[in-house]
Coordinates of C-alpha atoms in Angstrom, one line a residue:
X75 CA -78.5 -1.5 -23.9
X76 CA -78.9 0.3 -20.6
X77 CA -78.1 -2.9 -18.3
X78 CA -75.0 -3.8 -20.9
X79 CA -73.9 -0.2 -20.0
X80 CA -74.1 -0.3 -16.6
X81 CA -72.3 -3.4 -16.6
X82 CA -69.5 -1.9 -18.6
X83 CA -69.7 1.2 -16.1
X84 CA -69.0 -1.3 -13.1
X85 CA -66.6 -3.2 -14.8
X86 CA -64.5 0.0 -15.5
X87 CA -65.2 1.0 -11.5
X88 CA -63.8 -2.0 -10.6
X89 CA -60.9 -2.2 -12.6
X90 CA -59.8 0.8 -11.5
X91 CA -60.0 -0.5 -7.4
X92 CA -59.0 -4.1 -8.2
X93 CA -55.1 -3.4 -7.8
X94 CA -55.9 -1.5 -4.4
X95 CA -58.2 -4.4 -3.3
X96 CA -55.2 -6.8 -4.2
X97 CA -52.9 -5.0 -2.1
X98 CA -55.0 -5.0 0.8
X99 CA -55.7 -8.7 0.4
X100 CA -51.9 -9.2 0.3
X101 CA -51.1 -7.1 3.3
X102 CA -53.9 -8.9 5.2
X103 CA -52.5 -12.2 3.9
X104 CA -49.2 -11.0 5.0
X105 CA -50.5 -10.5 8.4
X106 CA -52.3 -13.6 8.8
X107 CA -49.5 -15.7 8.0
X108 CA -47.2 -13.5 10.8
X109 CA -45.1 -12.1 8.2
X110 CA -45.9 -8.6 10.0
X111 CA -45.9 -9.8 13.7
X112 CA -42.1 -8.6 14.1
X113 CA -43.0 -4.9 12.6
X114 CA -46.1 -5.0 14.8
X115 CA -44.1 -5.9 17.8
X116 CA -41.4 -3.1 17.0
X117 CA -44.1 -0.5 16.5
X118 CA -45.7 -1.3 20.3
X119 CA -42.1 -1.1 21.7
X120 CA -41.9 2.3 20.0
X121 CA -45.1 3.5 21.3
X122 CA -44.4 2.4 24.7
X123 CA -40.8 3.9 24.7
X124 CA -42.2 7.2 23.4
X125 CA -44.4 8.0 26.7
X126 CA -43.7 10.5 29.1
X127 CA -42.2 9.3 32.0
X128 CA -44.4 8.2 34.9
X129 CA -43.4 8.8 38.6
X130 CA -41.6 6.3 40.8
X131 CA -44.1 3.7 42.4
X132 CA -43.2 4.3 45.6
X133 CA -44.9 1.2 46.7
X134 CA -42.2 -1.1 45.6
X135 CA -38.4 -1.1 46.6
X136 CA -35.9 -3.2 44.9
X137 CA -32.9 -4.7 47.0
X138 CA -30.6 -5.5 44.2
X139 CA -27.3 -7.6 45.2
X140 CA -24.8 -6.0 42.9
X141 CA -21.1 -6.8 42.0
X142 CA -19.7 -4.8 45.0
X143 CA -22.1 -7.1 47.4
X144 CA -20.8 -10.3 46.1
X145 CA -17.3 -9.0 46.5
X146 CA -17.9 -8.4 50.1
X147 CA -19.8 -11.6 50.4
X148 CA -16.5 -13.3 48.6
X149 CA -18.5 -16.0 47.2
X150 CA -21.4 -16.6 44.7
X151 CA -24.2 -18.0 45.3
X152 CA -24.6 -15.6 48.3
X153 CA -24.5 -17.6 51.3
X154 CA -28.1 -18.3 53.0
X155 CA -27.1 -16.5 56.1
X156 CA -26.5 -13.5 54.5
X157 CA -29.9 -13.6 52.9
X158 CA -31.3 -14.5 56.1
X159 CA -29.7 -11.5 57.7
X160 CA -31.2 -9.4 54.9
X161 CA -34.4 -10.7 55.2
X162 CA -34.5 -10.1 59.1
X163 CA -33.5 -6.5 58.8
X164 CA -36.3 -6.1 56.4
X165 CA -38.9 -7.3 58.3
X166 CA -38.1 -5.2 61.3
X167 CA -39.4 -2.3 59.1
X168 CA -42.6 -4.2 58.5
X169 CA -43.0 -4.4 54.7
X170 CA -46.3 -5.7 53.2
X171 CA -44.7 -8.5 51.7
X172 CA -41.0 -9.7 50.7
X173 CA -40.2 -11.4 47.2
X174 CA -36.7 -13.3 47.3
X175 CA -36.2 -13.7 43.6
X176 CA -33.1 -15.7 43.8
X177 CA -33.5 -19.6 43.5
X178 CA -32.8 -21.6 46.9
X179 CA -33.6 -25.3 45.9
X180 CA -30.5 -26.4 47.7
X181 CA -28.9 -25.1 50.8
X182 CA -25.8 -22.7 50.4
X183 CA -23.8 -23.0 53.6
X184 CA -23.2 -21.2 56.1
X185 CA -26.6 -20.1 57.5
X186 CA -29.2 -22.3 56.1
X187 CA -31.2 -22.8 59.2
X188 CA -31.3 -19.1 59.4
X189 CA -32.8 -19.0 56.1
X190 CA -35.3 -21.6 57.0
X191 CA -36.5 -19.7 60.0
X192 CA -36.8 -16.5 58.1
X193 CA -39.2 -18.0 55.7
X194 CA -41.7 -19.1 58.5
X195 CA -42.9 -15.3 58.2
X196 CA -45.9 -15.9 55.9
X197 CA -45.1 -12.5 53.9
X198 CA -42.0 -13.9 52.7
X199 CA -42.2 -15.2 49.3
X200 CA -39.7 -17.6 47.7
X201 CA -39.3 -18.4 43.8
X202 CA -39.3 -21.5 41.8
X203 CA -38.9 -22.5 37.9
X204 CA -41.4 -24.5 36.1
X205 CA -41.0 -24.1 32.1
X206 CA -39.6 -25.6 30.3
X207 CA -37.6 -27.5 33.1
X208 CA -38.1 -27.5 36.9
X209 CA -36.0 -25.9 39.5
X210 CA -37.8 -26.5 42.9
X211 CA -38.4 -24.0 45.5
X212 CA -36.8 -24.3 49.2
X213 CA -38.4 -27.7 50.5
X214 CA -39.6 -26.1 53.9
X215 CA -41.5 -23.1 52.5
X216 CA -45.4 -23.8 52.2
X217 CA -46.9 -23.8 48.7
X218 CA -48.9 -20.6 49.2
X219 CA -45.4 -18.7 49.6
X220 CA -44.0 -19.8 46.4
X221 CA -44.2 -18.4 43.2
X222 CA -42.3 -19.1 39.8
X223 CA -40.0 -16.5 38.0
X224 CA -40.3 -18.0 34.4
X225 CA -40.4 -15.4 31.7
X226 CA -42.0 -15.5 28.4
X227 CA -39.7 -14.0 25.6
X228 CA -41.1 -13.6 22.2
X229 CA -39.1 -14.9 19.1
X230 CA -37.1 -11.8 18.7
X231 CA -35.8 -12.4 22.3
X232 CA -37.7 -9.2 24.0
X233 CA -40.1 -9.6 26.9
X234 CA -43.9 -8.3 26.4
X235 CA -46.0 -10.7 28.2
X236 CA -46.1 -11.9 31.9
X237 CA -47.2 -15.1 32.9
X238 CA -49.6 -15.3 36.0
X239 CA -50.1 -18.7 36.3
X240 CA -49.6 -22.4 34.4
X241 CA -49.6 -25.9 35.1
X242 CA -46.3 -28.2 35.3
X243 CA -45.9 -31.6 33.6
X244 CA -47.9 -33.2 36.2
X245 CA -51.0 -30.8 35.8
X246 CA -50.5 -29.2 39.0
X247 CA -51.1 -25.3 39.0
X248 CA -48.4 -22.8 39.9
X249 CA -48.8 -18.9 40.5
X250 CA -46.1 -16.3 39.7
X251 CA -44.1 -14.5 41.9
X252 CA -45.5 -11.3 40.9
X253 CA -49.0 -12.2 41.4
X254 CA -48.4 -13.7 44.7
X255 CA -46.8 -10.3 45.8
X256 CA -49.6 -8.1 44.1
X257 CA -52.2 -10.4 45.7
X258 CA -50.8 -10.1 49.1
X259 CA -50.2 -6.2 48.9
X260 CA -53.7 -5.6 47.6
X261 CA -55.1 -7.8 50.4
X262 CA -53.7 -5.1 52.9
X263 CA -55.8 -2.7 50.8
X264 CA -58.8 -5.0 51.3
X265 CA -59.0 -6.2 47.7
X266 CA -59.1 -9.9 47.1
X267 CA -58.4 -12.1 43.9
X268 CA -61.1 -13.9 42.3
X269 CA -62.0 -15.1 38.8
X270 CA -63.0 -12.9 36.1
X271 CA -66.6 -11.8 35.2
X272 CA -66.4 -11.2 31.2
X273 CA -63.8 -14.3 31.2
X274 CA -64.4 -16.7 33.6
X275 CA -60.7 -17.9 33.0
X276 CA -58.9 -14.7 33.6
X277 CA -58.0 -13.2 37.1
X278 CA -60.0 -10.4 38.6
X279 CA -58.9 -8.0 41.6
X280 CA -62.4 -5.9 42.8
X281 CA -63.4 -4.6 39.3
X282 CA -60.2 -4.9 37.5
X283 CA -60.3 -7.9 35.2
X284 CA -56.8 -8.7 34.0
X285 CA -57.2 -9.1 30.2
X286 CA -56.1 -12.7 29.4
X287 CA -53.8 -13.2 26.6
X288 CA -55.1 -15.0 23.3
X289 CA -53.0 -16.6 20.4
X290 CA -53.9 -13.6 18.1
X291 CA -53.7 -10.6 20.3
X292 CA -53.0 -7.7 18.7
X293 CA -49.9 -8.1 16.7
X294 CA -49.2 -11.7 17.5
X295 CA -50.2 -14.4 15.2
X296 CA -51.0 -18.1 16.4
X297 CA -48.9 -17.5 19.6
X298 CA -48.6 -19.5 22.4
X299 CA -51.2 -18.7 24.8
X300 CA -51.0 -21.5 27.5
X301 CA -51.7 -20.6 31.1
X302 CA -52.7 -17.3 32.1
X303 CA -50.9 -14.5 30.5
X304 CA -51.3 -11.0 30.2
X305 CA -49.6 -8.1 28.2
X306 CA -47.0 -6.2 30.1
X307 CA -47.7 -2.5 30.3
X308 CA -43.9 -1.4 31.4
X309 CA -43.9 1.6 33.7
X310 CA -41.9 4.2 31.6
X311 CA -39.4 6.5 32.7
X312 CA -35.5 5.8 33.6
X313 CA -36.6 5.3 37.2
X314 CA -39.6 3.6 37.5
X315 CA -38.8 2.0 41.1
X316 CA -36.4 2.9 44.0
X317 CA -33.4 0.6 44.0
X318 CA -30.9 0.1 47.1
X319 CA -28.1 -2.3 47.4
X320 CA -27.4 -5.1 49.8
X321 CA -24.8 -2.9 51.5
X322 CA -27.5 -0.2 51.9
X323 CA -29.4 -2.4 53.8
X324 CA -26.9 -3.7 56.1
X325 CA -25.4 -0.5 56.7
X326 CA -29.0 1.1 57.8
X327 CA -28.9 3.7 54.5
X328 CA -32.3 2.7 53.5
X329 CA -35.2 5.0 54.7
X330 CA -37.6 2.7 56.7
X331 CA -40.4 4.6 55.2
X332 CA -39.3 2.9 51.8
X333 CA -40.0 -0.4 53.5
X334 CA -42.8 0.0 55.9
X335 CA -46.3 -1.5 54.1
X336 CA -44.4 -1.5 50.8
X337 CA -43.5 -4.6 48.3
X338 CA -39.9 -5.2 48.5
X339 CA -38.3 -7.5 45.8
X340 CA -34.8 -9.0 46.1
X341 CA -32.8 -10.1 43.4
X342 CA -29.4 -10.2 41.4
X343 CA -28.3 -6.9 39.7
X344 CA -24.9 -7.9 39.2
X345 CA -23.9 -8.0 35.3
X346 CA -21.5 -11.0 35.9
X347 CA -24.5 -13.2 37.0
X348 CA -26.4 -12.5 33.8
X349 CA -29.9 -12.5 35.2
X350 CA -31.4 -10.2 32.7
X351 CA -34.1 -9.9 30.1
X352 CA -34.1 -8.0 26.8
X353 CA -37.2 -5.2 26.8
X354 CA -37.5 -3.1 23.8
X355 CA -40.3 -1.0 25.4
X356 CA -38.4 0.8 28.1
X357 CA -35.7 3.8 27.1
X358 CA -32.7 2.2 27.8
X359 CA -28.8 2.1 26.8
X360 CA -28.8 -1.8 26.6
X361 CA -32.4 -2.6 25.8
X362 CA -31.9 -5.0 29.0
X363 CA -33.5 -4.9 32.6
X364 CA -32.5 -7.1 35.4
X365 CA -34.9 -10.1 36.2
X366 CA -36.0 -8.5 39.4
X367 CA -36.7 -5.3 37.7
X368 CA -39.0 -7.4 35.3
X369 CA -40.8 -8.9 38.3
X370 CA -41.5 -5.3 39.9
X371 CA -42.7 -3.9 36.2
X372 CA -45.5 -7.4 36.6
X373 CA -46.2 -6.3 40.0
X374 CA -46.7 -2.6 39.6
X375 CA -48.9 -2.9 36.5
X376 CA -51.5 -5.1 38.6
X377 CA -51.5 -3.0 41.6
X378 CA -51.3 0.2 39.7
X379 CA -54.4 -0.9 37.5
X380 CA -56.5 -1.8 40.5
X381 CA -55.5 1.1 42.8
X382 CA -54.8 4.0 40.1
X383 CA -57.0 2.9 37.2
X384 CA -53.5 2.7 35.2
X385 CA -54.5 1.0 31.9
X386 CA -53.8 -2.6 30.9
X387 CA -52.9 -3.4 27.5
X388 CA -55.9 -4.5 25.4
X389 CA -56.7 -5.4 21.7
X390 CA -59.7 -5.3 19.7
X391 CA -61.3 -8.2 18.2
X392 CA -59.8 -9.6 15.4
X393 CA -63.0 -8.6 12.9
X394 CA -62.6 -4.9 13.9
X395 CA -58.7 -5.1 13.3
X396 CA -59.1 -6.4 9.9
X397 CA -61.9 -3.7 9.3
X398 CA -59.7 -1.2 10.4
X399 CA -57.0 -2.3 7.9
X400 CA -59.5 -2.4 4.9
X401 CA -60.9 1.1 5.8
X402 CA -57.4 2.6 5.7
X403 CA -56.7 0.5 2.4
X404 CA -59.9 1.7 0.8
X405 CA -58.8 5.5 2.0
X406 CA -55.4 4.8 0.2
X407 CA -57.3 3.8 -3.0
X408 CA -59.5 7.0 -2.8
X409 CA -56.5 9.2 -2.4
X410 CA -54.6 7.6 -5.3
X411 CA -57.5 7.9 -7.6
X412 CA -59.0 11.1 -6.9
X413 CA -55.6 13.5 -6.1
X414 CA -53.9 14.1 -9.1
X415 CA -51.1 16.7 -8.3
X416 CA -48.1 14.8 -7.0
X417 CA -47.6 17.6 -4.1
X418 CA -51.0 17.3 -3.0
X419 CA -51.0 13.6 -3.0
X420 CA -47.7 13.8 -0.8
X421 CA -49.5 16.4 1.3
X422 CA -52.9 14.1 1.8
X423 CA -50.6 11.0 2.4
X424 CA -48.5 12.9 5.2
X425 CA -51.5 14.3 6.8
X426 CA -53.2 10.8 6.7
X427 CA -49.9 9.0 8.1
X428 CA -49.9 11.7 10.9
X429 CA -53.6 10.8 11.5
X430 CA -53.3 7.1 11.8
X431 CA -49.7 7.1 13.9
X432 CA -51.5 9.5 16.1
X433 CA -54.6 8.1 16.7
X434 CA -52.7 4.7 17.3
X435 CA -50.4 6.2 19.9
X436 CA -53.4 8.2 21.5
X437 CA -55.2 4.7 21.9
X438 CA -52.0 3.3 22.8
X439 CA -51.8 5.7 26.0
X440 CA -55.4 4.4 26.7
X441 CA -54.2 0.8 26.8
X442 CA -55.5 -0.1 23.3
X443 CA -53.0 -1.9 20.9
X444 CA -54.2 -1.6 17.6
X445 CA -52.7 -2.5 14.1
X446 CA -50.8 0.4 13.1
X447 CA -48.2 -1.3 10.9
X448 CA -50.6 -3.3 8.2
X449 CA -52.9 0.0 8.1
X450 CA -49.9 2.2 7.4
X451 CA -48.7 -0.3 4.6
X452 CA -51.9 -0.4 2.8
X453 CA -52.6 3.6 3.1
X454 CA -48.9 4.2 1.6
X455 CA -49.1 1.4 -1.1
X456 CA -52.4 2.1 -2.2
X457 CA -52.1 6.0 -1.5
X458 CA -48.3 6.1 -3.1
X459 CA -47.1 2.8 -4.6
X460 CA -50.4 2.2 -6.8
X461 CA -50.6 5.9 -7.8
X462 CA -47.7 5.1 -10.4
X463 CA -49.9 2.4 -11.9
X464 CA -52.9 4.5 -12.1
X465 CA -50.8 7.2 -13.7
X466 CA -49.4 4.6 -16.3
X467 CA -53.1 3.4 -17.0
X468 CA -54.2 7.0 -17.5
X469 CA -51.3 8.1 -19.5
X470 CA -51.8 4.5 -21.6
X471 CA -55.5 5.3 -22.2
X472 CA -54.7 8.9 -23.1
X473 CA -52.2 8.0 -25.8
X474 CA -54.7 5.3 -27.1
X475 CA -57.5 8.0 -27.0
X476 CA -55.1 10.2 -29.2
X477 CA -54.5 7.8 -31.7
X478 CA -58.0 6.9 -32.0
X479 CA -58.7 10.8 -32.4
X480 CA -56.2 10.9 -35.1
X481 CA -57.8 7.7 -36.8
X482 CA -61.3 9.3 -36.3
X483 CA -60.2 12.8 -37.6
X484 CA -58.3 11.4 -40.7
X485 CA -61.4 9.1 -41.5
X486 CA -63.6 12.2 -40.8
X487 CA -61.6 14.3 -43.4
X488 CA -61.0 12.0 -45.9
X489 CA -64.8 10.9 -45.7
X490 CA -66.3 14.5 -46.0
X491 CA -63.6 15.7 -48.6
X492 CA -62.0 14.0 -51.0
X493 CA -64.4 11.0 -50.7
X494 CA -67.6 13.0 -51.5
X495 CA -65.8 14.6 -54.6
X496 CA -64.7 10.9 -55.8
X497 CA -68.1 9.5 -55.2
X498 CA -69.7 12.4 -57.2
X499 CA -67.4 11.9 -60.4
X500 CA -68.2 8.4 -60.3
X501 CA -71.6 8.8 -60.2
X502 CA -71.5 11.2 -63.1
X503 CA -69.4 9.1 -65.1
X504 CA -71.7 6.0 -64.6
X505 CA -74.5 8.5 -65.9
X506 CA -72.1 9.8 -68.8
X507 CA -72.9 13.3 -67.6
X508 CA -69.1 14.2 -67.7
X509 CA -66.8 15.3 -70.7
X510 CA -63.3 14.5 -70.6
X511 CA -62.5 18.1 -69.4
X512 CA -65.1 18.1 -66.7
X513 CA -63.3 15.0 -65.4
X514 CA -60.1 16.4 -65.6
X515 CA -61.6 19.4 -63.5
X516 CA -62.8 17.2 -61.0
X517 CA -59.8 15.0 -60.6
X518 CA -57.8 18.1 -60.0
X519 CA -60.5 19.1 -57.2
X520 CA -59.8 15.5 -55.5
X521 CA -55.8 16.0 -56.0
X522 CA -56.2 19.2 -53.9
X523 CA -58.3 17.8 -51.5
X524 CA -56.1 14.8 -50.8
X525 CA -53.2 17.2 -50.3
X526 CA -54.9 19.1 -48.0
X527 CA -55.6 15.8 -45.8
X528 CA -52.0 16.1 -44.2
X529 CA -52.1 19.7 -43.5
X530 CA -55.7 19.2 -41.8
X531 CA -54.8 16.3 -40.0
X532 CA -51.7 18.1 -38.6
X533 CA -53.4 20.9 -37.4
X534 CA -56.2 19.5 -35.8
X535 CA -55.3 16.1 -34.4
X536 CA -51.6 16.4 -33.8
X537 CA -51.6 19.8 -32.4
X538 CA -53.5 20.4 -29.4
X539 CA -55.6 23.8 -29.9
X540 CA -58.8 25.4 -29.9
X541 CA -59.7 25.3 -33.6
X542 CA -61.9 23.1 -35.7
X543 CA -60.3 22.9 -39.3
X544 CA -63.5 22.4 -41.7
X545 CA -61.7 22.8 -44.8
X546 CA -58.4 24.5 -45.9
X547 CA -60.4 27.8 -46.3
X548 CA -62.5 27.6 -43.3
X549 CA -61.3 27.2 -39.4
X550 CA -63.4 27.5 -36.7
X551 CA -62.7 28.8 -33.1
X552 CA -64.1 26.2 -30.4
X553 CA -64.1 28.8 -27.6
X554 CA -67.0 30.4 -29.3
X555 CA -70.4 29.4 -28.1
X556 CA -71.1 25.9 -29.5
X557 CA -74.5 26.7 -31.3
X558 CA -72.7 29.4 -33.1
X559 CA -69.8 26.9 -34.1
X560 CA -72.4 24.2 -35.2
X561 CA -74.4 26.5 -37.2
X562 CA -71.1 27.6 -39.3
X563 CA -70.6 24.0 -39.9
X564 CA -74.1 23.4 -41.2
X565 CA -73.9 26.7 -43.3
X566 CA -70.4 25.5 -44.7
X567 CA -71.6 22.1 -45.4
X568 CA -74.8 23.0 -47.1
X569 CA -72.7 25.3 -49.4
X570 CA -70.8 22.0 -50.9
X571 CA -71.6 20.6 -54.1
X572 CA -73.2 17.6 -53.1
X573 CA -76.0 16.0 -55.4
X574 CA -78.7 15.8 -53.1
X575 CA -78.6 19.3 -52.0
X576 CA -79.6 20.6 -55.5
X577 CA -83.2 19.4 -55.0
X578 CA -83.9 20.7 -51.4
X579 CA -86.6 23.6 -51.5
X580 CA -87.2 23.5 -47.7
X581 CA -84.4 23.9 -45.1
X582 CA -85.7 24.5 -41.5
X583 CA -82.3 25.3 -39.4
X584 CA -83.0 25.7 -35.5
X585 CA -79.8 26.6 -33.6
X586 CA -80.3 27.3 -29.9
X587 CA -77.6 27.3 -27.2
X588 CA -76.5 24.4 -25.7
X589 CA -75.4 23.8 -22.2
X590 CA -71.9 23.1 -22.9
X591 CA -70.4 23.7 -19.3
X592 CA -69.0 19.7 -19.0
X593 CA -67.8 19.6 -22.7
X594 CA -64.3 19.3 -23.4
X595 CA -62.3 20.7 -26.6
X596 CA -62.1 17.3 -28.2
X597 CA -65.9 16.5 -27.2
X598 CA -66.7 20.0 -29.2
X599 CA -64.7 18.8 -32.2
X600 CA -66.2 15.3 -32.5
X601 CA -69.9 17.1 -32.2
X602 CA -68.6 19.5 -35.3
X603 CA -67.5 16.1 -37.1
X604 CA -70.5 14.6 -36.1
X605 CA -72.7 17.4 -37.7
X606 CA -70.6 17.4 -41.1
X607 CA -70.9 13.7 -41.4
X608 CA -74.5 13.9 -40.9
X609 CA -75.2 16.5 -43.4
X610 CA -72.7 15.2 -45.8
X611 CA -74.8 11.7 -45.7
X612 CA -77.9 13.7 -46.8
X613 CA -75.8 15.6 -49.4
X614 CA -74.8 11.8 -50.9
X615 CA -77.6 9.5 -50.1
X616 CA -80.9 11.6 -49.7
X617 CA -82.1 11.1 -53.0
X618 CA -85.2 13.1 -54.1
X619 CA -85.2 14.9 -50.8
X620 CA -86.9 18.1 -50.7
X621 CA -87.0 18.9 -47.1
X622 CA -84.2 19.3 -44.7
X623 CA -84.6 19.7 -40.7
X624 CA -81.5 20.8 -38.6
X625 CA -82.3 21.2 -34.8
X626 CA -79.8 22.2 -32.2
X627 CA -80.3 23.4 -28.6
X628 CA -80.9 22.3 -25.2
X629 CA -84.4 21.1 -24.7
X630 CA -86.0 19.8 -21.2
X631 CA -82.7 19.2 -19.7
X632 CA -80.9 17.3 -22.8
X633 CA -78.8 18.6 -25.5
X634 CA -80.1 17.7 -28.9
X635 CA -78.2 17.6 -32.5
X636 CA -80.8 16.3 -34.9
X637 CA -80.7 16.1 -38.8
X638 CA -84.1 14.8 -40.5
X639 CA -84.5 14.5 -44.4
X640 CA -87.2 13.3 -46.5
X641 CA -85.5 11.5 -49.1
X642 CA -85.4 7.9 -50.3
X643 CA -82.0 7.1 -50.9
X644 CA -80.7 6.5 -47.3
X645 CA -80.5 2.8 -46.4
X646 CA -79.8 2.8 -42.3
X647 CA -80.4 -1.1 -42.6
X648 CA -76.8 -1.5 -44.4
X649 CA -73.9 -2.4 -42.1
X650 CA -72.6 0.5 -40.0
X651 CA -69.7 2.3 -41.3
X652 CA -67.1 4.2 -39.7
X653 CA -68.9 7.4 -39.4
X654 CA -71.7 5.4 -37.5
X655 CA -69.4 3.8 -35.0
X656 CA -67.6 7.2 -34.4
X657 CA -71.0 8.5 -33.6
X658 CA -71.8 5.6 -31.2
X659 CA -68.6 6.1 -29.4
X660 CA -69.4 9.9 -29.1
X661 CA -72.7 9.2 -27.6
X662 CA -71.0 6.9 -24.9
X663 CA -68.5 9.4 -23.8
X664 CA -71.1 11.8 -23.4
X665 CA -73.5 8.9 -21.7
X666 CA -76.1 9.7 -24.3
X667 CA -77.9 8.3 -27.2
X668 CA -77.3 8.0 -30.7
X669 CA -80.1 7.2 -33.3
X670 CA -80.2 6.7 -36.8
X671 CA -83.2 5.3 -38.7
X672 CA -85.7 5.3 -41.1
X673 CA -88.8 7.5 -40.4
X674 CA -92.3 6.2 -40.8
X675 CA -93.0 9.6 -43.1
X676 CA -90.0 8.6 -45.2
X677 CA -86.3 9.9 -45.0
X678 CA -84.0 9.4 -42.3
X679 CA -83.6 10.8 -38.5
X680 CA -80.1 11.3 -37.4
X681 CA -79.7 12.3 -33.6
X682 CA -77.3 12.6 -30.9
X683 CA -78.8 13.7 -27.5
X684 CA -77.2 13.6 -24.2
X685 CA -78.6 14.7 -20.6
X686 CA -77.3 18.0 -19.1
X687 CA -75.3 17.2 -16.1
X688 CA -77.1 19.1 -13.0
X689 CA -75.8 19.6 -9.6
X690 CA -76.9 16.9 -7.1
X691 CA -79.9 19.2 -5.5
X692 CA -81.4 19.6 -8.8
X693 CA -84.3 17.5 -10.1
X694 CA -83.5 15.6 -13.1
X695 CA -85.6 16.7 -16.1
X696 CA -87.7 14.3 -18.4
X697 CA -86.2 13.2 -21.9
X698 CA -87.1 15.3 -24.7
X699 CA -89.9 14.1 -27.2
X700 CA -88.5 13.0 -30.6

């Protein structure tokens, strides 16, 4: 029986948490299939956009050829001669490296020879394109001065990753323009490019290893991680870099200190050329930046990580990510099950959401991208969404319990009243002990008792109050000490005209205080019915009984309600009736034990006992002897 009780309790516990567990599983499955990828991207973008503005990275200068510069040139593409003159003027101020983010696979006359000569400087980088189609670099530029300018936008069109190296269709390895520029600049700071230590396929400058992007990095699911990619931790602020125009350089309006020992990037910043990329992680009106600005962010990320210890974007291992999601789901289940009041639940969910979002944002500032969207979903769904389910389940159970209580009380009222009278009449009629007038009197009594059932049931079962209606004339207050109430039940029942009470010569009645701190009103009412039922059974079935013992109290850490007789008419071996079933249900509610059995010395024992609920630091008492 104990093992079965344990199994049933376990089933009850799991039944309460299964909906929440299913919700955690569904959110996890949605993440595994990539359904939450777009939301996680947006959460990352929003977190990066909310950061406070960083100071201008003065190590990088962007020379943007704008619409006015194109109008002055009178043609597009910009002729090679103009670019050659620009490079010559910049080289005069001794920059650390120059990156020309303008494709020059074919000559654009006039001035092509001058541009070829300008590329003879080893600190001038040209660009190419390798994915998905190839655009070759200037043919006279050495390979070590060439970097590709390919971008890897995500499915929503936004740029979040930087491709540092990749192989082409002929399996030739190429480096990006941003990596080339960062490598040359860091060489001037005595830091060289090497292979990673923790990840041999990663790139490393000094002690800083560039975290290589993986297919399931952060919120990405089965992404293309080909080549060598890193996440882009864009520099925050509306003005992350200094920008000058072609005209500013040509007219000498650029401070030479902005160029000397700096990284200079030359690109197109004219809207008509449409050399733009979508970036949601930067606060801007159009959510777009020019391609040359994207190159500047990629370069700045590398040199800032190496020289300033600015964090790169990292992600947890997948196992830790899903453990994080499950833990928030479990917390949501706990919150939905424990907190009953809607306002307290709302407050608890608000605090939990703030804590989750705040911790995720704090970790993002430290360079860790953690799964905030799925964790927030399981928290809200389990904490708020499933609360309605739990409340409905509780209400349904409460209604079923109310119905069962009405049924039980109706049975008890009929069983302990009219049926007792009817049983006595039938027994006396069989023995021909009653005259016609006596039968009429008994039937009139039965009529009154039957008519009182409705009123009794209405008052005691349908109306929630603190009373126990023992009969029309006898109403007990359940707010009084329970041992006193039970004693009144015992005294009232013993006054009833039941046949087996007539021969009793010895009545031992002991009522001591019970530990009733954790008993509900309904449980107290059920205990009164139990005692009434047990005594009525003695009065009906305990033939030739001369001794009755009623014992009530708290003994050695257990509450005890016990009725014993020495009669011979009770037959516990018969199939159990409704009264026995009610007693067993009551014992189950109290997590106690019900016993109804024949005594070895004769008679019947009817007993209900249950443990007193102790505080967790108190030792558990042993069971009282029967």
